[in-house]
PDB file of C-alpha atoms in Angstrom:
ATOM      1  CA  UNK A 175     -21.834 -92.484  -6.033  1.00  0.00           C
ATOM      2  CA  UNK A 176     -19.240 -94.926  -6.651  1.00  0.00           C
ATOM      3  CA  UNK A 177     -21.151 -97.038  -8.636  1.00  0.00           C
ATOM      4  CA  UNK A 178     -21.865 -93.835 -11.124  1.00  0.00           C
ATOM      5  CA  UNK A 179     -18.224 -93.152 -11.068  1.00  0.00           C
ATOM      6  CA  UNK A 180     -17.656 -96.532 -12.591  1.00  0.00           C
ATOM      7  CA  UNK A 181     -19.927 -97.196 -14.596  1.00  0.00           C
ATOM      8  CA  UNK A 182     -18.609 -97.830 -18.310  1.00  0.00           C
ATOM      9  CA  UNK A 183     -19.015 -94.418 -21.218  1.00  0.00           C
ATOM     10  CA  UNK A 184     -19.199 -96.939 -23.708  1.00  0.00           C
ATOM     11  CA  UNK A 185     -20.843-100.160 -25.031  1.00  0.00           C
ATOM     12  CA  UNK A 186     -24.176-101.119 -25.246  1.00  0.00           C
ATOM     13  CA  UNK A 187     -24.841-100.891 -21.214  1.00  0.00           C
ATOM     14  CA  UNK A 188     -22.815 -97.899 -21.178  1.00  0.00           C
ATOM     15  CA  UNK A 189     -22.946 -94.683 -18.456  1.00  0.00           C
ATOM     16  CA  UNK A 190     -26.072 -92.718 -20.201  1.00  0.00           C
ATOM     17  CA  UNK A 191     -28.324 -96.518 -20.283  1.00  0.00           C
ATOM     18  CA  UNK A 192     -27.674 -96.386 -16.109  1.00  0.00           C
ATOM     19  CA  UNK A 193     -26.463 -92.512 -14.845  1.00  0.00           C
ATOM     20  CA  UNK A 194     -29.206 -90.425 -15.226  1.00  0.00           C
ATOM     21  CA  UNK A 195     -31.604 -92.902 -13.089  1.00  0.00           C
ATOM     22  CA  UNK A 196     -28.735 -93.170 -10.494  1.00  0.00           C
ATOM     23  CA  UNK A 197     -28.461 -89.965 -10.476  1.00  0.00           C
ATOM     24  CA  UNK A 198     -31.735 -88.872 -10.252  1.00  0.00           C
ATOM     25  CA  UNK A 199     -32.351 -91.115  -6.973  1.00  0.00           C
ATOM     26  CA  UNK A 200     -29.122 -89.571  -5.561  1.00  0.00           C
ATOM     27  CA  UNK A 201     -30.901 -86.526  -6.139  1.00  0.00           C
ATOM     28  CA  UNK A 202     -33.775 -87.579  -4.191  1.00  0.00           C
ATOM     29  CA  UNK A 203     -31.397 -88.588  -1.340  1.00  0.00           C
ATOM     30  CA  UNK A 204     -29.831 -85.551  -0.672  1.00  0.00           C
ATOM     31  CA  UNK A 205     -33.128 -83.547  -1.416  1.00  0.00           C
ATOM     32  CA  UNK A 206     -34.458 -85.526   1.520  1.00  0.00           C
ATOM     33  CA  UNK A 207     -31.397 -85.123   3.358  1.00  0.00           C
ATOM     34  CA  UNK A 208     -31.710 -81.298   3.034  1.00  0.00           C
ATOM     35  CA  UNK A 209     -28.546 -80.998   0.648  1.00  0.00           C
ATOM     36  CA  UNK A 210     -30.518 -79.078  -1.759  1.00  0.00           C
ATOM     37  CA  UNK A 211     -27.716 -77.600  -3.598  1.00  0.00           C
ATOM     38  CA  UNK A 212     -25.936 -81.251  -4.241  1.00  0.00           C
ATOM     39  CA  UNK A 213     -29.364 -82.527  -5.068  1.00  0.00           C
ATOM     40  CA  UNK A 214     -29.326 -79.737  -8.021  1.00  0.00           C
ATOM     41  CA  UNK A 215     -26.110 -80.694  -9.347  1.00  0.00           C
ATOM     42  CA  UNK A 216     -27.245 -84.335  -9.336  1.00  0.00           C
ATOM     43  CA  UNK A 217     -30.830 -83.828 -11.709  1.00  0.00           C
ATOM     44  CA  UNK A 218     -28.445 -81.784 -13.735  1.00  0.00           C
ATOM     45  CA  UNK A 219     -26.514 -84.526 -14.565  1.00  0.00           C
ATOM     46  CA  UNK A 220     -28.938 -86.693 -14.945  1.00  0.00           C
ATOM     47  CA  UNK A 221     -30.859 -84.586 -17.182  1.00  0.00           C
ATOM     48  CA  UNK A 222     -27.537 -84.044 -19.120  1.00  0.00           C
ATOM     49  CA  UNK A 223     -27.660 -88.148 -19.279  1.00  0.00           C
ATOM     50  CA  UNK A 224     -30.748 -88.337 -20.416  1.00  0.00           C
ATOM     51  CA  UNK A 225     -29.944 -86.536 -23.791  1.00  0.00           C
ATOM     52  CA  UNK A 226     -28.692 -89.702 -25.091  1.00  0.00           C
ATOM     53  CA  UNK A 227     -30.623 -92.149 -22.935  1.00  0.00           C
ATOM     54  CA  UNK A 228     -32.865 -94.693 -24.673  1.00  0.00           C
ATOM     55  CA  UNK A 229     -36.302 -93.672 -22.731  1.00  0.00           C
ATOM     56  CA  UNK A 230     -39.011 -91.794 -24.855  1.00  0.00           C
ATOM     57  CA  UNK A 231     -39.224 -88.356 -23.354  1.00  0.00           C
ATOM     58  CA  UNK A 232     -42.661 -88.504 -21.975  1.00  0.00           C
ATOM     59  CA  UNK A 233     -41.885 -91.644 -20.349  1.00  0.00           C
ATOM     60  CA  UNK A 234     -42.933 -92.253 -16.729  1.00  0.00           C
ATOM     61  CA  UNK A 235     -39.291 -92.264 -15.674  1.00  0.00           C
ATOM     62  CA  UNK A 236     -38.417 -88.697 -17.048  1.00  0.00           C
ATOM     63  CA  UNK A 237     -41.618 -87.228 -16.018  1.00  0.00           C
ATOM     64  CA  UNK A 238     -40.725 -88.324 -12.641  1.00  0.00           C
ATOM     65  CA  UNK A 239     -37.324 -87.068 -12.240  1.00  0.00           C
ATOM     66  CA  UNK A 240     -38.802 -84.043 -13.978  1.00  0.00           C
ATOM     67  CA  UNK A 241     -41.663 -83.561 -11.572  1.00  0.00           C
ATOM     68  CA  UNK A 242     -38.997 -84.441  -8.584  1.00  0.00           C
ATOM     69  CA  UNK A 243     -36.593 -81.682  -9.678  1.00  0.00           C
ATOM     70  CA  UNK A 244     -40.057 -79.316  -9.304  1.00  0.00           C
ATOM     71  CA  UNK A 245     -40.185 -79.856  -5.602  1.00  0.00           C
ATOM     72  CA  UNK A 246     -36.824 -79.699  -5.562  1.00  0.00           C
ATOM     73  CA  UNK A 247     -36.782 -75.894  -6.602  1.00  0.00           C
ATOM     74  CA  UNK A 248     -39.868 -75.453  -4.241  1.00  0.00           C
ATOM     75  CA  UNK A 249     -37.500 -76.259  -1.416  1.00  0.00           C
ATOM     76  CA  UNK A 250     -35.367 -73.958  -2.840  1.00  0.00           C
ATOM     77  CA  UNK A 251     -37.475 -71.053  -3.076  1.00  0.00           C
ATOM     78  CA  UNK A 252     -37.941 -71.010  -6.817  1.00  0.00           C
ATOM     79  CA  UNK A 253     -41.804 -71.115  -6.862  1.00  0.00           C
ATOM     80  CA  UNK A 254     -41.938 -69.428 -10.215  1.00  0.00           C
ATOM     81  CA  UNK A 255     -40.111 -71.875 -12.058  1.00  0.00           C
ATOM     82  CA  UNK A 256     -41.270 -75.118  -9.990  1.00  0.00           C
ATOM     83  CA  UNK A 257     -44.519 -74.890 -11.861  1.00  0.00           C
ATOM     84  CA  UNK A 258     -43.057 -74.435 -14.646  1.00  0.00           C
ATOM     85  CA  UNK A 259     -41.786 -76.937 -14.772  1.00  0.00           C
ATOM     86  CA  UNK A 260     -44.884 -78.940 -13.035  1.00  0.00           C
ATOM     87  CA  UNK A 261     -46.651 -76.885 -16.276  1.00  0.00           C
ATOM     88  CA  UNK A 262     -44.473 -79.168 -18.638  1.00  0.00           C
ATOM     89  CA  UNK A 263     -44.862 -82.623 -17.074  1.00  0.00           C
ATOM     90  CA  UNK A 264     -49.001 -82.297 -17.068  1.00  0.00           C
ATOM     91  CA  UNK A 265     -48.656 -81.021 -20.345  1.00  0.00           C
ATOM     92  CA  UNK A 266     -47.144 -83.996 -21.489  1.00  0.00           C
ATOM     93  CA  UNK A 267     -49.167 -86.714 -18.919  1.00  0.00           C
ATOM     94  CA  UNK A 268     -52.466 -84.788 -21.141  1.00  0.00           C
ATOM     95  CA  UNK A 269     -50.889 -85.017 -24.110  1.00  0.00           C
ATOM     96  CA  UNK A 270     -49.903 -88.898 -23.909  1.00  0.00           C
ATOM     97  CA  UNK A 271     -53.149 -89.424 -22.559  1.00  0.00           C
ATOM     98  CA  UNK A 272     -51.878 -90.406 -18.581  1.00  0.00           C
ATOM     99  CA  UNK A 273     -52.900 -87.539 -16.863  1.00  0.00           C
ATOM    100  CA  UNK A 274     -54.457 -90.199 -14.411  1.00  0.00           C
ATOM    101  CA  UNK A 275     -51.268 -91.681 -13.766  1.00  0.00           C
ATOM    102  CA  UNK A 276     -50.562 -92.161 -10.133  1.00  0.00           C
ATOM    103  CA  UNK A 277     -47.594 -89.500 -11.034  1.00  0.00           C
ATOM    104  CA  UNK A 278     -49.775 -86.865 -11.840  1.00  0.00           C
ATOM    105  CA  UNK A 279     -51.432 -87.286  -8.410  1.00  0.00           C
ATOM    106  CA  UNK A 280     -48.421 -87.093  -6.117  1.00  0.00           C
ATOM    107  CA  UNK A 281     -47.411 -84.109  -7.679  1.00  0.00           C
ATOM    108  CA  UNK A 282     -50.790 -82.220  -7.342  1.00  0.00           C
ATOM    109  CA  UNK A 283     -50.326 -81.352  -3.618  1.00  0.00           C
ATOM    110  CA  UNK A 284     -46.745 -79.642  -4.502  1.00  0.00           C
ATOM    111  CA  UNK A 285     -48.022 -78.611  -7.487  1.00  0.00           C
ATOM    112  CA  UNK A 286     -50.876 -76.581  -5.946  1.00  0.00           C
ATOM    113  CA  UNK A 287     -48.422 -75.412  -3.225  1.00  0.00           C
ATOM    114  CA  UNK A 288     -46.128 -73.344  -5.709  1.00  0.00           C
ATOM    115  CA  UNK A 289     -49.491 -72.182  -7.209  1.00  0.00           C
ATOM    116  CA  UNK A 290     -50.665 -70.610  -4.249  1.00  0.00           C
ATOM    117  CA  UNK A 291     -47.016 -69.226  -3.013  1.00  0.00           C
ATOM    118  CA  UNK A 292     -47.071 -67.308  -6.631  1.00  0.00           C
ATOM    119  CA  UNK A 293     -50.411 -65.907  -6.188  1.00  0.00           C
ATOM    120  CA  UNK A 294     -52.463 -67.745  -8.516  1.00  0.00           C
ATOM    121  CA  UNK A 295     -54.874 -69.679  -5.616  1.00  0.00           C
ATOM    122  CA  UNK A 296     -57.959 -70.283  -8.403  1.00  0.00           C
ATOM    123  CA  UNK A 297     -55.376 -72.287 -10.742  1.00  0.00           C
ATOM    124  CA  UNK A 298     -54.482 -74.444  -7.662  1.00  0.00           C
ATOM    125  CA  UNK A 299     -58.340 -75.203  -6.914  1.00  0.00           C
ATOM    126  CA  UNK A 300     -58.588 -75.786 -10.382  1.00  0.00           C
ATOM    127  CA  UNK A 301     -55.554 -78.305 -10.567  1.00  0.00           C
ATOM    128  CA  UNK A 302     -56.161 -80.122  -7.603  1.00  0.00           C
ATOM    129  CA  UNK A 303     -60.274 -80.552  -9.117  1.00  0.00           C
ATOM    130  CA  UNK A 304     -58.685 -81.967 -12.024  1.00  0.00           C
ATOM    131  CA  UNK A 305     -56.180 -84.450 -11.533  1.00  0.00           C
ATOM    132  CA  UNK A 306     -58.187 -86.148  -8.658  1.00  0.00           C
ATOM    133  CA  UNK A 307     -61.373 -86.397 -10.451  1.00  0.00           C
ATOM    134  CA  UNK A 308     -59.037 -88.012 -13.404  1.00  0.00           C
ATOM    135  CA  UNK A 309     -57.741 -90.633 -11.020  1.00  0.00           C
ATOM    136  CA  UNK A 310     -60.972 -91.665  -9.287  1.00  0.00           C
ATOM    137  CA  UNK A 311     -62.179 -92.292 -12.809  1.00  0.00           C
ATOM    138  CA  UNK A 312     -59.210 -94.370 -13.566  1.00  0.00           C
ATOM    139  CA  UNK A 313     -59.904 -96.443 -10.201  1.00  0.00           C
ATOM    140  CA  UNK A 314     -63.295 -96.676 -10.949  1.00  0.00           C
ATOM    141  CA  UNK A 315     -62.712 -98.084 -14.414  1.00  0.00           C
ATOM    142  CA  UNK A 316     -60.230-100.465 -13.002  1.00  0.00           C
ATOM    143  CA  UNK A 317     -63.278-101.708 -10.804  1.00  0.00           C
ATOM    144  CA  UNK A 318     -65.371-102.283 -13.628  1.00  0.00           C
ATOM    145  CA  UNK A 319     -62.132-104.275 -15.457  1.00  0.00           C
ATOM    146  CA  UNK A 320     -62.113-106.346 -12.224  1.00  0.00           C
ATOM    147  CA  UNK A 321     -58.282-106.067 -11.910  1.00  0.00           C
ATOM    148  CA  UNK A 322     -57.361-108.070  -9.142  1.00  0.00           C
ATOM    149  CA  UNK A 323     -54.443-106.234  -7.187  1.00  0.00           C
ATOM    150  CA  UNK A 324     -55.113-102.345  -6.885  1.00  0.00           C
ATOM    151  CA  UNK A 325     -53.758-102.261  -3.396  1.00  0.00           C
ATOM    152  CA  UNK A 326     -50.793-100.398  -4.727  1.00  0.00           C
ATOM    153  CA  UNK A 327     -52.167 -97.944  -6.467  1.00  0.00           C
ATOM    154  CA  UNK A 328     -55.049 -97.481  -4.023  1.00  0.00           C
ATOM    155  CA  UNK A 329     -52.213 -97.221  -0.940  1.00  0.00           C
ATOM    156  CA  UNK A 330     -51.096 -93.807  -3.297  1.00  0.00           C
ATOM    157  CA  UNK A 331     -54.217 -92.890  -3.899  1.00  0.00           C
ATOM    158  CA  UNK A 332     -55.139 -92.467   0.113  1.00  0.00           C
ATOM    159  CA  UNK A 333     -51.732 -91.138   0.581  1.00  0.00           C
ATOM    160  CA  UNK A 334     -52.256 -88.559  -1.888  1.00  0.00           C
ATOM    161  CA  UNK A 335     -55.456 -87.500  -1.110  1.00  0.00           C
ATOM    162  CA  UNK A 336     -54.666 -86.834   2.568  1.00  0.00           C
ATOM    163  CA  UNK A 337     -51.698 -84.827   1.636  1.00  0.00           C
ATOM    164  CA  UNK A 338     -53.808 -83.014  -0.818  1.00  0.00           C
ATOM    165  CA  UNK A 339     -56.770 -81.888   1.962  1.00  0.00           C
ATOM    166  CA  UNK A 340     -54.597 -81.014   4.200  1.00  0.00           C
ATOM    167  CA  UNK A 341     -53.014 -79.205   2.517  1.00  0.00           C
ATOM    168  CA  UNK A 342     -55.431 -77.195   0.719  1.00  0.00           C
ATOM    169  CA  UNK A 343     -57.321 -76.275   3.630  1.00  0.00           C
ATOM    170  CA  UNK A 344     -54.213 -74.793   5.449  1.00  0.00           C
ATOM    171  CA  UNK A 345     -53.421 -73.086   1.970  1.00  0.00           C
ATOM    172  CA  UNK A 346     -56.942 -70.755   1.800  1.00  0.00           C
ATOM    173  CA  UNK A 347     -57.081 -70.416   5.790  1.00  0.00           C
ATOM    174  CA  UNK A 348     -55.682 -66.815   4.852  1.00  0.00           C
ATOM    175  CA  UNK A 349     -56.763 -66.756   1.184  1.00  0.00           C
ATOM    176  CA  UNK A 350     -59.511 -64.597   0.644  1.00  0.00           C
ATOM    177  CA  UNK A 351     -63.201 -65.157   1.650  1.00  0.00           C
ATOM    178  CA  UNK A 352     -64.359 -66.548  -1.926  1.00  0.00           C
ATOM    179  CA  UNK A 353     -61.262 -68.512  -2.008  1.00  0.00           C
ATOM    180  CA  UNK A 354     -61.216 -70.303   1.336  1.00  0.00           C
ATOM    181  CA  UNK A 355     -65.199 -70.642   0.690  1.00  0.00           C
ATOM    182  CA  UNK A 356     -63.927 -72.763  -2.826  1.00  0.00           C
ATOM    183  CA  UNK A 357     -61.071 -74.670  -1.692  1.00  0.00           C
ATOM    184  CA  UNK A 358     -63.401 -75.810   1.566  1.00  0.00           C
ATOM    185  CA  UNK A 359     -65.747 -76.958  -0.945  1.00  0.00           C
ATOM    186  CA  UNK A 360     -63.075 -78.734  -2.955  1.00  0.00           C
ATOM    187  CA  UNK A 361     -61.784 -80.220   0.216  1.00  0.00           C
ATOM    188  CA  UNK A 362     -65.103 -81.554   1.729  1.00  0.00           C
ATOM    189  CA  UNK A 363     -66.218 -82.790  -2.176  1.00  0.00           C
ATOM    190  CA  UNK A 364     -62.687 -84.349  -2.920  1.00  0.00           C
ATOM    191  CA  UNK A 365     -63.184 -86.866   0.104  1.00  0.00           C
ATOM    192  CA  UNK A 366     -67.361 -87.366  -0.942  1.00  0.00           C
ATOM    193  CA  UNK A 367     -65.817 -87.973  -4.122  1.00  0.00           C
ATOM    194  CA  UNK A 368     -63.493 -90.871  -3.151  1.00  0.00           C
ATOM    195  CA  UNK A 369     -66.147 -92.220  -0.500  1.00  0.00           C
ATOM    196  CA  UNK A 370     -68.286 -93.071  -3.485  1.00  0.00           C
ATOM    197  CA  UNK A 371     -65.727 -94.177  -5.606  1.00  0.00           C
ATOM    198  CA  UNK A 372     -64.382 -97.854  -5.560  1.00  0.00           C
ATOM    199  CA  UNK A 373     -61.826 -96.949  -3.487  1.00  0.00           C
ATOM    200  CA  UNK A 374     -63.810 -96.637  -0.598  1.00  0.00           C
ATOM    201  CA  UNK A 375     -63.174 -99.678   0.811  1.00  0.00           C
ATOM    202  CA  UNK A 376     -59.538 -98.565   1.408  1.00  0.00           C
ATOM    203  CA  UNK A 377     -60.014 -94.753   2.565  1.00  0.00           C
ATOM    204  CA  UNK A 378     -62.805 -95.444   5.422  1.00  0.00           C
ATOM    205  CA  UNK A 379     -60.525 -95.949   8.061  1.00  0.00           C
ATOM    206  CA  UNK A 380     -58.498 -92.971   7.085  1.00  0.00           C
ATOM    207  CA  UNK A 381     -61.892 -91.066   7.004  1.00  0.00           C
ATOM    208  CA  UNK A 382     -62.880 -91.998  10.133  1.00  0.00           C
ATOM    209  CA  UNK A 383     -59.635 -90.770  11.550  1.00  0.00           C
ATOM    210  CA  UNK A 384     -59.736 -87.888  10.118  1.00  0.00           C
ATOM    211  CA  UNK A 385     -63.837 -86.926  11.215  1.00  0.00           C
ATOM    212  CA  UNK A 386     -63.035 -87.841  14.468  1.00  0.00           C
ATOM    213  CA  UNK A 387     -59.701 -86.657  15.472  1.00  0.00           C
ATOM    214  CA  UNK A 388     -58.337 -82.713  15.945  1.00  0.00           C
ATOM    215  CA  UNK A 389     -56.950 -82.138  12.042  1.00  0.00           C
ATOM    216  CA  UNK A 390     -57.781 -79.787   8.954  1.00  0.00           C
ATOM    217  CA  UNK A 391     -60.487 -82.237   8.023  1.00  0.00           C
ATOM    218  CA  UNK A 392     -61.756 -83.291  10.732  1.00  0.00           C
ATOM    219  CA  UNK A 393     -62.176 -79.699  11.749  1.00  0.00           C
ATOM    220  CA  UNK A 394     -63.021 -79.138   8.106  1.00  0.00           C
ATOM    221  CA  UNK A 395     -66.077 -81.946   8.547  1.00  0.00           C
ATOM    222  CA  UNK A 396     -67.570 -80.343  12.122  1.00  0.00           C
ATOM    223  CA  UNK A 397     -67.947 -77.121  10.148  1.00  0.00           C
ATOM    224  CA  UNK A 398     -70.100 -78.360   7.125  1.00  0.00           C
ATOM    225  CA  UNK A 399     -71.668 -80.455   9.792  1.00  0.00           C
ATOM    226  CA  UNK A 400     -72.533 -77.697  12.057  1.00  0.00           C
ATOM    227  CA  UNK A 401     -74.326 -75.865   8.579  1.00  0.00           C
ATOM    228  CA  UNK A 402     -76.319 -78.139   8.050  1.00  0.00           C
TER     229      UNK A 402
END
């Protein structure tokens, strides 16, 4: 905070080159801190900053801070216009052609979270289908590039996907019959999907937790097991 207060308003490193990424990871403090109502005040200054800030408007930066102040009025129990705004930053990841950036898929969970709390469960399935069939593509094409250090993005990609099961198979446990029976489906194809995929090699151990221990999945697993 003090370094905001002092930064320069002028000159070519002045306050709107630095503020609005200060204050958008204050922001994300005091969200995390439970301060939700300083946390608001914060992204609306740094969106105010941002107005003359030299970042394109669909860059990853913006979209995050964006897609941050999303969860942010989640917490706050302002489903409605969370996906809105979650509505705008997709928009613009599809529209710039990213919508397999690693942003887009740490946002789905939330995302799908503020769908369901609103009442629309099929757009959640739908979103969640979407984004992480986009990414395994993009790590599968990254495979056949033969980048050398995916680790990173592989480390989200796990992170994400765990998240994402878990939490869609607590979100249809009360949904109705055809929806639980779809977002089971989703579930159990979402983690065939990244078994195939080149990330394998990083997700087996979390599989193997998972099949074997008492969670969502691995409760989720003994079921389709059990059918078969």
């Amino acid at each position: 905070r003090e370094l905001l207060d002092d930064l320069p308003t002028t000159g070519p490193f002045g306050r709107n080159s630095f503020a609005n990424l200060i204050s958008g990871n204050l922001g994300r403090i005091e969200t995390k801190a439970g301060n939700l109502e300083e946390a608001v005040d914060l992204f609306r200054t740094a969106f105010k900053d941002q107005r003359s800030s030299s970042l394109p408007v669909r860059s990853p930066p913006r979209l995050r801070l964006r897609g941050d102040y999303a969860q942010l009025l989640f917490l706050l129990g302002r489903p409605e216009e969370a996906v809105k705004v979650f509505e705008s930053v997709l928009s613009d990841l599809g529209e710039t052609g990213i919508e397999d950036h690693p942003l887009a898929l740490a946002a789905a969970p939330i995302y799908a979270k503020n769908l369901f709390e609103i009442d629309r469960p099929a757009e959640a399935l739908e979103v969640l289908d979407r984004l992480v069939g986009s990414y395994v593509q993009r790590v599968n094409r990254q495979s056949r590039e033969n980048l050398n250090d995916q680790h990173a993005e592989l480390r989200v990609f796990s992170l994400s996907l765990g998240s994402q099961i878990r939490s869609l198979v607590e979100a249809v446990r009360q949904a109705t019959p055809e929806i639980r029976r779809k977002g089971n489906d989703l579930a159990f194809h979402m983690f065939q999907l990244v078994q195939s995929s080149a990330a394998d090699r990083a997700l087996k151990q979390m599989g193997a937790r998972f099949a074997t221990g008492d969670n969502a999945l691995g409760n989720l697993i003994r079921v389709r097991q059990d059918l078969v």
